[in-house]
Short mmCIF file of C-alpha atoms and ligand atoms in Angstrom, two decimals:
data_model
loop_
_atom_site.label_atom_id
_atom_site.label_comp_id
_atom_site.label_asym_id
_atom_site.label_seq_id
_atom_site.Cartn_x
_atom_site.Cartn_y
_atom_site.Cartn_z
CA MET H 1 4.92 9.08 -34.37
CA ILE H 2 1.78 8.33 -36.36
CA ILE H 3 2.70 4.65 -36.52
CA LEU H 4 3.23 4.65 -32.78
CA LEU H 5 -0.16 6.25 -32.13
CA ILE H 6 -1.87 3.76 -34.42
CA SER H 7 -0.24 0.85 -32.68
CA VAL H 8 -1.12 2.17 -29.22
CA ASN H 9 -4.71 2.58 -30.40
CA LEU H 10 -4.78 -0.89 -31.86
CA MET H 11 -3.41 -2.30 -28.66
CA ALA H 12 -6.12 -0.51 -26.69
CA GLN H 13 -8.81 -1.80 -29.02
CA GLN H 14 -7.50 -5.32 -28.93
CA THR H 15 -7.36 -5.49 -25.19
CA GLY H 16 -10.33 -3.24 -24.55
CA VAL H 17 -8.23 -1.00 -22.30
CA ASN H 18 -8.93 2.70 -22.53
CA TYR H 19 -5.85 4.92 -22.81
CA ASP H 20 -7.67 7.77 -24.51
CA GLU H 21 -8.58 10.75 -22.33
CA LYS H 22 -11.46 11.54 -24.71
CA GLU H 23 -13.02 8.15 -23.95
CA VAL H 24 -13.14 8.74 -20.20
CA PRO H 25 -16.87 8.74 -19.42
CA ASN H 26 -18.54 11.66 -17.70
CA TYR H 27 -18.63 10.74 -14.09
CA LYS H 28 -19.77 12.16 -10.81
CA LEU H 29 -17.81 11.23 -7.73
CA PRO H 30 -19.73 10.21 -4.63
CA GLU H 31 -19.78 13.09 -2.14
CA LEU H 32 -16.92 12.96 0.28
CA LEU H 33 -18.44 15.41 2.73
CA VAL H 34 -22.11 14.42 2.76
CA SER H 35 -23.13 11.67 5.17
CA LYS H 36 -25.31 8.70 4.26
CA ASN H 37 -28.36 10.47 5.61
CA GLY H 38 -27.61 13.61 3.61
CA ARG H 39 -25.98 15.77 6.25
CA LYS H 40 -23.20 18.07 5.18
CA ILE H 41 -19.95 17.39 7.04
CA LYS H 42 -18.62 20.79 7.96
CA ASN H 43 -15.87 20.17 10.46
CA ALA H 44 -13.23 17.68 11.57
CA LYS H 45 -15.29 16.57 14.53
CA ARG H 46 -18.21 15.48 12.35
CA TRP H 47 -15.84 13.93 9.87
CA GLU H 48 -14.36 11.79 12.62
CA LYS H 49 -17.64 10.97 14.30
CA ILE H 50 -19.88 10.38 11.29
CA ARG H 51 -18.34 10.30 7.85
CA ARG H 52 -14.98 8.65 8.49
CA PRO H 53 -16.52 5.55 10.13
CA GLU H 54 -19.17 5.35 7.37
CA LEU H 55 -16.53 5.34 4.65
CA LEU H 56 -14.28 2.92 6.47
CA LYS H 57 -17.19 0.53 6.72
CA LEU H 58 -18.02 0.85 3.01
CA PHE H 59 -14.43 0.08 2.01
CA GLU H 60 -14.48 -2.88 4.38
CA GLN H 61 -17.76 -4.29 3.13
CA GLU H 62 -17.57 -3.56 -0.56
CA VAL H 63 -13.89 -3.36 -1.50
CA TYR H 64 -11.12 -4.91 0.58
CA GLY H 65 -13.12 -7.00 3.05
CA LYS H 66 -13.19 -6.65 6.80
CA ILE H 67 -10.63 -8.28 9.01
CA PRO H 68 -12.89 -10.70 10.88
CA VAL H 69 -10.76 -11.59 13.89
CA ASP H 70 -8.37 -9.96 16.23
CA ILE H 71 -5.13 -11.91 16.03
CA GLU H 72 -2.38 -10.84 18.38
CA ILE H 73 1.34 -11.54 18.16
CA ASP H 74 1.87 -14.70 20.22
CA ASP H 75 5.67 -14.74 20.27
CA VAL H 76 8.48 -12.47 19.22
CA ILE H 77 11.66 -14.35 18.32
CA ILE H 78 14.64 -12.05 18.02
CA HIS H 79 16.99 -13.75 15.57
CA GLU H 80 19.33 -10.82 15.58
CA ALA H 81 19.06 -7.80 17.88
CA ALA H 82 21.78 -5.51 16.54
CA GLY H 83 23.82 -7.03 13.71
CA GLU H 84 26.47 -4.78 12.23
CA ALA H 85 25.44 -3.59 8.76
CA PHE H 86 26.73 -1.34 5.98
CA ASN H 87 30.30 -1.08 7.24
CA GLY H 88 29.26 -0.40 10.77
CA THR H 89 27.06 2.59 9.93
CA ALA H 90 23.83 0.79 10.76
CA ILE H 91 22.34 -2.01 12.77
CA ARG H 92 20.25 -4.84 11.39
CA ARG H 93 17.49 -6.37 13.48
CA GLN H 94 15.66 -9.54 12.43
CA VAL H 95 12.53 -10.38 14.31
CA GLU H 96 10.07 -13.20 13.76
CA LEU H 97 6.50 -12.38 14.76
CA VAL H 98 4.65 -15.61 15.47
CA PHE H 99 0.86 -15.96 15.36
CA ARG H 100 -0.93 -19.04 16.63
CA LYS H 101 -4.45 -20.36 16.75
CA ASP H 102 -5.39 -23.97 17.54
CA ASP H 103 -3.02 -25.98 15.35
CA LEU H 104 -2.23 -23.05 13.04
CA ALA H 105 1.00 -21.07 13.18
CA LEU H 106 2.28 -18.29 10.99
CA SER H 107 5.59 -16.40 11.07
CA ALA H 108 6.07 -12.91 9.72
CA ASN H 109 9.74 -12.01 9.50
CA LEU H 110 10.46 -8.37 10.07
CA LEU H 111 13.80 -6.98 8.87
CA ILE H 112 14.75 -3.63 10.36
CA TYR H 113 17.72 -1.38 9.65
CA LEU H 114 18.41 1.57 11.91
CA PRO H 115 21.14 4.19 11.74
CA LYS H 116 23.83 3.26 14.26
CA ASP H 117 23.90 5.03 17.62
CA SER H 118 20.63 6.80 17.18
CA ASP H 119 17.55 6.30 19.19
CA ASN H 120 13.97 7.28 18.66
CA VAL H 121 14.29 7.32 14.88
CA PRO H 122 11.41 7.68 12.43
CA VAL H 123 10.96 4.52 10.38
CA PHE H 124 9.59 3.68 6.95
CA VAL H 125 7.71 0.38 6.96
CA GLY H 126 6.49 -1.49 3.90
CA LEU H 127 6.05 -4.95 2.46
CA ASN H 128 8.32 -6.45 -0.20
CA PHE H 129 7.43 -8.69 -3.14
CA ASN H 130 9.84 -11.64 -3.03
CA GLY H 131 11.49 -11.94 0.36
CA ASN H 132 13.46 -9.75 2.76
CA HIS H 133 16.76 -10.99 1.33
CA THR H 134 15.90 -9.40 -2.04
CA VAL H 135 16.03 -5.83 -0.69
CA SER H 136 19.79 -5.72 -0.18
CA ASP H 137 23.00 -7.65 -1.00
CA ASP H 138 23.61 -7.86 2.74
CA PRO H 139 24.63 -11.54 3.15
CA ASP H 140 23.20 -11.75 6.66
CA ILE H 141 19.53 -11.27 5.81
CA ARG H 142 17.71 -14.51 6.48
CA LEU H 143 16.20 -16.17 3.40
CA ALA H 144 12.41 -16.26 3.16
CA ASP H 145 11.02 -19.73 3.67
CA SER H 146 7.37 -19.14 2.86
CA TRP H 147 5.78 -19.62 -0.58
CA VAL H 148 7.21 -17.38 -3.33
CA ARG H 149 6.01 -17.35 -6.93
CA ASP H 150 8.40 -19.34 -9.14
CA ASN H 151 10.89 -17.26 -11.08
CA PRO H 152 13.64 -19.54 -12.41
CA SER H 153 15.68 -16.57 -13.66
CA LEU H 154 16.05 -15.54 -10.02
CA GLY H 155 16.61 -19.09 -8.84
CA ILE H 156 13.13 -19.25 -7.28
CA VAL H 157 11.92 -22.78 -7.99
CA HIS H 158 9.37 -25.03 -6.31
CA ASN H 159 8.15 -21.81 -4.70
CA GLN H 160 11.26 -21.53 -2.56
CA VAL H 161 13.94 -18.88 -2.80
CA THR H 162 17.67 -19.54 -3.04
CA GLU H 163 20.77 -17.38 -2.61
CA GLN H 164 20.46 -16.36 -6.26
CA SER H 165 17.69 -13.88 -5.48
CA ARG H 166 19.64 -12.08 -2.76
CA GLY H 167 19.67 -8.35 -3.48
CA VAL H 168 17.66 -8.53 -6.71
CA ALA H 169 15.33 -5.73 -5.60
CA SER H 170 18.07 -3.54 -4.10
CA ASP H 171 17.50 -0.85 -6.77
CA ARG H 172 14.10 -0.28 -5.25
CA TRP H 173 15.46 -0.10 -1.71
CA PRO H 174 18.17 2.60 -1.39
CA ILE H 175 18.66 1.60 2.23
CA GLU H 176 21.94 3.38 2.82
CA GLU H 177 20.53 6.70 1.59
CA ILE H 178 17.49 6.25 3.81
CA LEU H 179 19.69 5.54 6.84
CA GLU H 180 21.99 8.46 6.06
CA ALA H 181 18.95 10.72 6.05
CA GLY H 182 18.27 9.64 9.64
CA TYR H 183 15.44 7.19 9.00
CA GLY H 184 15.13 3.52 9.76
CA ILE H 185 13.50 1.09 7.38
CA ALA H 186 11.53 -2.05 8.13
CA THR H 187 10.04 -4.66 5.83
CA ILE H 188 8.19 -7.97 5.76
CA TYR H 189 7.80 -10.27 2.76
CA CYS H 190 4.12 -9.97 1.78
CA GLY H 191 3.88 -13.73 1.27
CA ASP H 192 4.73 -14.34 4.92
CA ILE H 193 1.34 -12.75 5.65
CA ASP H 194 -0.52 -14.10 2.66
CA PRO H 195 1.00 -15.67 -0.46
CA ASP H 196 -0.13 -13.73 -3.53
CA ARG H 197 -2.23 -16.44 -5.13
CA ASP H 198 -5.88 -17.23 -5.44
CA ASN H 199 -5.89 -19.68 -2.60
CA PHE H 200 -7.36 -18.91 0.76
CA GLN H 201 -5.91 -22.03 2.36
CA ASP H 202 -2.59 -20.49 3.37
CA GLY H 203 -1.33 -17.29 4.97
CA ILE H 204 -3.39 -15.67 7.70
CA HIS H 205 -6.89 -16.29 6.27
CA PRO H 206 -7.49 -19.74 7.84
CA PHE H 207 -7.02 -18.14 11.28
CA SER H 208 -10.43 -16.55 10.84
CA TYR H 209 -12.40 -19.56 9.60
CA GLN H 210 -15.24 -21.13 11.51
CA LEU H 211 -15.48 -24.90 11.43
CA GLY H 212 -16.20 -25.98 7.84
CA GLN H 213 -15.31 -22.60 6.33
CA PHE H 214 -12.75 -22.64 3.52
CA ARG H 215 -12.68 -19.10 2.23
CA PRO H 216 -13.54 -15.66 3.56
CA GLY H 217 -17.18 -14.54 3.47
CA TYR H 218 -18.31 -12.16 0.71
CA ASP H 219 -17.51 -9.12 2.84
CA GLU H 220 -14.41 -10.54 4.51
CA TRP H 221 -10.72 -9.94 3.91
CA GLY H 222 -9.07 -10.48 0.59
CA THR H 223 -5.30 -10.49 0.27
CA ILE H 224 -4.92 -6.69 0.38
CA SER H 225 -6.73 -6.58 3.71
CA ALA H 226 -4.53 -9.41 4.95
CA TRP H 227 -1.40 -7.49 3.91
CA ALA H 228 -2.74 -4.34 5.56
CA TRP H 229 -3.34 -6.38 8.71
CA GLY H 230 0.31 -7.55 8.51
CA LEU H 231 1.44 -3.92 8.38
CA THR H 232 -0.56 -3.15 11.51
CA LYS H 233 1.19 -6.08 13.23
CA ALA H 234 4.57 -4.68 12.17
CA MET H 235 3.37 -1.46 13.81
CA ASP H 236 2.47 -3.41 16.97
CA TYR H 237 6.05 -4.63 17.14
CA LEU H 238 7.63 -1.28 16.21
CA SER H 239 5.75 0.44 18.98
CA THR H 240 7.55 -1.82 21.47
CA ASP H 241 10.99 -1.18 19.99
CA ALA H 242 12.80 1.38 22.13
CA ASP H 243 15.00 2.54 19.23
CA VAL H 244 12.01 3.46 17.08
CA ASP H 245 9.93 6.60 17.39
CA SER H 246 6.52 4.98 17.11
CA SER H 247 4.89 8.38 16.62
CA ARG H 248 6.80 8.72 13.33
CA VAL H 249 6.23 5.46 11.48
CA ILE H 250 5.61 5.97 7.76
CA VAL H 251 3.78 3.21 5.94
CA PHE H 252 4.65 2.91 2.26
CA GLY H 253 4.20 0.54 -0.64
CA HIS H 254 4.64 0.15 -4.36
CA SER H 255 1.87 -0.95 -6.68
CA ARG H 256 -0.27 -3.75 -5.16
CA LEU H 257 1.66 -3.17 -1.95
CA GLY H 258 0.86 0.55 -2.26
CA LYS H 259 -2.83 -0.36 -2.25
CA ALA H 260 -2.16 -2.31 0.96
CA ALA H 261 -0.24 0.62 2.49
CA LEU H 262 -3.15 3.00 1.86
CA TRP H 263 -5.63 0.59 3.34
CA ALA H 264 -3.38 0.01 6.35
CA ALA H 265 -3.08 3.77 6.94
CA ALA H 266 -6.86 4.12 6.67
CA LEU H 267 -7.41 1.34 9.22
CA ASP H 268 -4.66 2.17 11.64
CA GLN H 269 -4.16 5.76 12.67
CA ARG H 270 -0.92 4.98 14.47
CA PHE H 271 0.81 5.30 11.09
CA ALA H 272 1.96 8.91 11.07
CA MET H 273 2.24 9.22 7.29
CA CYS H 274 1.47 7.22 4.18
CA ILE H 275 3.19 6.88 0.82
CA SER H 276 1.42 5.37 -2.17
CA ASN H 277 3.80 4.63 -5.03
CA ASN H 278 2.17 3.86 -8.40
CA SER H 279 -0.70 2.15 -6.59
CA GLY H 280 -3.19 2.65 -9.44
CA CYS H 281 -6.53 0.88 -9.63
CA MET H 282 -8.07 0.29 -6.18
CA GLY H 283 -5.11 2.21 -4.77
CA ALA H 284 -4.93 5.96 -5.36
CA ALA H 285 -6.57 6.14 -8.82
CA LEU H 286 -10.22 7.12 -9.28
CA SER H 287 -12.24 4.09 -10.40
CA ARG H 288 -14.90 6.06 -12.24
CA ARG H 289 -12.43 7.38 -14.82
CA GLN H 290 -12.11 3.94 -16.41
CA PHE H 291 -8.68 4.70 -17.77
CA GLY H 292 -6.07 1.92 -17.80
CA GLU H 293 -6.91 -0.81 -15.29
CA THR H 294 -10.55 -0.91 -14.22
CA VAL H 295 -12.58 -2.65 -11.54
CA GLY H 296 -13.62 -5.10 -14.28
CA SER H 297 -10.05 -6.03 -15.19
CA ILE H 298 -8.63 -6.09 -11.68
CA THR H 299 -11.36 -8.32 -10.27
CA LYS H 300 -10.84 -10.69 -13.19
CA ALA H 301 -7.06 -10.89 -12.93
CA PHE H 302 -6.67 -10.63 -9.15
CA PRO H 303 -9.99 -11.59 -7.56
CA HIS H 304 -8.26 -12.71 -4.37
CA TRP H 305 -7.00 -9.20 -3.58
CA PHE H 306 -10.51 -8.01 -2.65
CA CYS H 307 -13.65 -9.21 -0.98
CA GLU H 308 -16.15 -10.94 -3.23
CA ASN H 309 -18.54 -8.00 -2.99
CA LEU H 310 -16.30 -5.94 -5.26
CA ASN H 311 -17.25 -8.17 -8.21
CA LYS H 312 -20.67 -6.48 -8.23
CA TYR H 313 -19.02 -3.33 -9.53
CA ALA H 314 -17.03 -4.85 -12.39
CA SER H 315 -17.90 -2.60 -15.39
CA ARG H 316 -20.40 -0.86 -13.10
CA GLU H 317 -18.03 1.56 -11.45
CA GLU H 318 -20.74 4.21 -11.29
CA ASN H 319 -22.57 2.06 -8.72
CA LEU H 320 -19.67 1.91 -6.28
CA PRO H 321 -20.69 3.66 -3.07
CA VAL H 322 -17.11 4.93 -2.74
CA ASP H 323 -14.30 6.07 -4.98
CA GLN H 324 -10.62 6.12 -4.23
CA HIS H 325 -10.36 9.80 -3.23
CA MET H 326 -12.27 8.65 -0.17
CA LEU H 327 -9.59 6.11 0.66
CA LEU H 328 -6.97 8.86 0.46
CA ALA H 329 -9.15 11.09 2.63
CA LEU H 330 -9.16 8.40 5.33
CA VAL H 331 -5.45 9.12 5.79
CA ALA H 332 -6.17 12.76 6.78
CA PRO H 333 -4.99 14.70 8.65
CA ARG H 334 -1.78 12.68 8.46
CA PRO H 335 0.59 13.60 5.63
CA LEU H 336 0.08 11.62 2.44
CA TYR H 337 2.34 11.33 -0.60
CA VAL H 338 1.10 9.94 -3.91
CA THR H 339 3.26 9.19 -6.94
CA SER H 340 2.69 8.29 -10.57
CA ALA H 341 5.04 7.56 -13.47
CA THR H 342 4.72 8.93 -17.00
CA GLU H 343 4.79 5.51 -18.66
CA ASP H 344 2.58 3.84 -16.08
CA LEU H 345 -0.70 4.49 -17.91
CA TRP H 346 -2.15 1.24 -16.60
CA ALA H 347 -2.23 2.91 -13.15
CA ASP H 348 -3.87 6.08 -14.57
CA PRO H 349 -1.54 8.88 -13.41
CA LYS H 350 -4.20 11.54 -13.94
CA GLY H 351 -6.70 9.54 -11.91
CA GLU H 352 -4.16 9.28 -9.09
CA PHE H 353 -3.54 13.02 -9.18
CA LEU H 354 -7.24 13.98 -9.29
CA SER H 355 -7.94 11.65 -6.42
CA ALA H 356 -5.23 13.33 -4.32
CA ILE H 357 -6.72 16.74 -5.15
CA GLU H 358 -10.21 15.64 -4.09
CA ALA H 359 -8.97 14.22 -0.78
CA GLY H 360 -7.76 17.74 0.06
CA ALA H 361 -11.28 18.68 1.17
CA VAL H 362 -10.80 16.65 4.35
CA TYR H 363 -7.34 18.08 5.03
CA GLN H 364 -8.98 21.50 4.81
CA LEU H 365 -11.34 20.54 7.61
CA TYR H 366 -8.22 20.22 9.73
CA GLY H 367 -6.94 23.61 8.60
CA THR H 368 -4.18 22.36 6.35
CA GLU H 369 -3.82 22.53 2.62
CA GLY H 370 -3.98 19.24 0.75
CA LEU H 371 -2.25 19.55 -2.61
CA PRO H 372 -1.27 23.18 -3.23
CA VAL H 373 -2.00 23.02 -6.99
CA ASN H 374 -4.98 22.37 -9.26
CA GLU H 375 -3.15 21.34 -12.41
CA MET H 376 -1.07 18.22 -12.74
CA PRO H 377 2.58 19.23 -12.29
CA ALA H 378 5.16 18.59 -15.04
CA PRO H 379 7.12 15.35 -14.75
CA ASP H 380 9.74 15.32 -12.01
CA SER H 381 8.39 18.46 -10.35
CA PRO H 382 7.10 17.43 -6.91
CA VAL H 383 4.44 19.53 -5.20
CA ALA H 384 3.51 19.31 -1.55
CA GLY H 385 1.18 20.66 1.08
CA SER H 386 0.06 18.12 3.66
CA VAL H 387 -0.62 15.99 0.56
CA GLY H 388 2.33 15.61 -1.80
CA TYR H 389 2.49 14.37 -5.37
CA HIS H 390 4.91 13.81 -8.20
CA ILE H 391 4.86 12.13 -11.55
CA ARG H 392 8.27 10.68 -12.34
CA THR H 393 9.55 10.24 -15.87
CA GLY H 394 9.68 6.54 -16.59
CA LYS H 395 7.94 3.27 -16.02
CA HIS H 396 6.01 1.55 -13.26
CA ASP H 397 8.65 1.25 -10.56
CA ILE H 398 9.94 2.68 -7.30
CA THR H 399 13.30 4.35 -7.80
CA SER H 400 15.86 6.32 -5.84
CA TYR H 401 14.30 9.48 -7.33
CA ASP H 402 11.01 8.52 -5.68
CA TRP H 403 12.77 7.79 -2.40
CA LYS H 404 14.51 11.15 -2.43
CA GLN H 405 11.10 12.84 -2.63
CA PHE H 406 9.68 10.67 0.18
CA ILE H 407 12.57 11.66 2.43
CA ASP H 408 12.24 15.36 1.56
CA PHE H 409 8.50 15.18 2.21
CA ALA H 410 8.98 13.38 5.53
CA ASN H 411 11.65 15.92 6.57
CA GLN H 412 9.24 18.73 5.76
CA GLN H 413 6.37 17.18 7.68
CA PHE H 414 8.31 16.02 10.72
CA THR H 415 10.50 19.06 11.28
CA PRO H 416 8.41 21.99 12.38
CA GLU H 417 9.44 25.25 10.76
CA GLN H 418 11.76 27.30 13.01
C1 LIG Y 501 -0.65 -5.56 -12.01
C2 LIG Y 501 -1.99 -5.09 -11.49
C3 LIG Y 501 -1.87 -3.75 -10.75
C4 LIG Y 501 -0.80 -3.84 -9.69
C5 LIG Y 501 0.49 -4.31 -10.32
C6 LIG Y 501 1.63 -4.55 -9.33
O1 LIG Y 501 -0.22 -4.70 -13.03
O2 LIG Y 501 -2.86 -5.00 -12.56
O3 LIG Y 501 -3.10 -3.41 -10.14
O4 LIG Y 501 -0.65 -2.59 -9.06
O5 LIG Y 501 0.28 -5.55 -10.97
O6 LIG Y 501 1.40 -4.81 -8.17
O7 LIG Y 501 2.78 -4.53 -9.78
#
């Protein structure tokens, strides 16, 4: 035990990462319910009219970057309308959303599974990391053809996928359980929208450039904003799909894609619910705690995820005009579920929990309870009001345990008590 503690401490010292609760600086969160000009926000009406737009703007300008152009779906190509899936218990729909501007074209491939013979179903929608074909062994899912990070052990070489990666992420996507519970599930490969690399020459970004512009402006969209935009386009399509109940679309994401899901839910109030799984730094976790990943480390390792303005706050978290409880509050009054994992210290589980607690103040303006507890619950003991939370035993991941809680939470929120 002692040896383990020493080695964890050494590791922290070597890398400069704080994993010691005692080293968390004293911090004061920016006021959620006081407007820029000092007015107290006392009701939902003022929140919506004054404070919500102020905060949205700050996250746009200083954190994720604003989406500078309105790009509509130009074409919808239905590759498969109702393929038989999972032994006839479900249908598979594969839809290519095409965007065009001048000589630019971009395709976002949406894979949708719906329970057979049901209409008007609620749907979970989220991005995936390495291609739609990775989410299930289903041999009929079309292979991604956009840029994917090389991973020779999965047969991904020259940035192109092969059959070898089919189904490799299926552990994270318990699709049959989701369908059995009466939900549909839809996904797009994040790289269809914007490849996850520090290169603003591909994906959707060039659609917004003026002549002679080669990267977004200092307050314009980084990759997380681009992904969030992609989710809103998935929503555009889903709201035209007669089999989907567009008033019950739940946006979700794991890790970097959880950050994108939160931002998408903040931007687009058509999403009826949001799930942030292990989203950590610049997702659900409070930045001012400086525990695990910090603004300094994330802007160094993944500068392209954010707008350039965020660099100003590297190691100066106390100067940020926002903190992440405000992002969570932008989801209110819609139900929100936040998860952590016991071994995912990099994402700062306590910071994720505290942030979810703080966001409750806005849910209260709408007359609902945010999180119904003040203390962090024990591992594997979910708690839920209109904000839900659990910390799962284990590592940074999204597992069938997590999914079971998402489904229970969605059932609770969508089915009014008799
Ligand atoms: C890295 C990054 C995190 C991110 C994670 C992921 O660990 O530092 O911020 O959430 O990757 O997306 O898996």
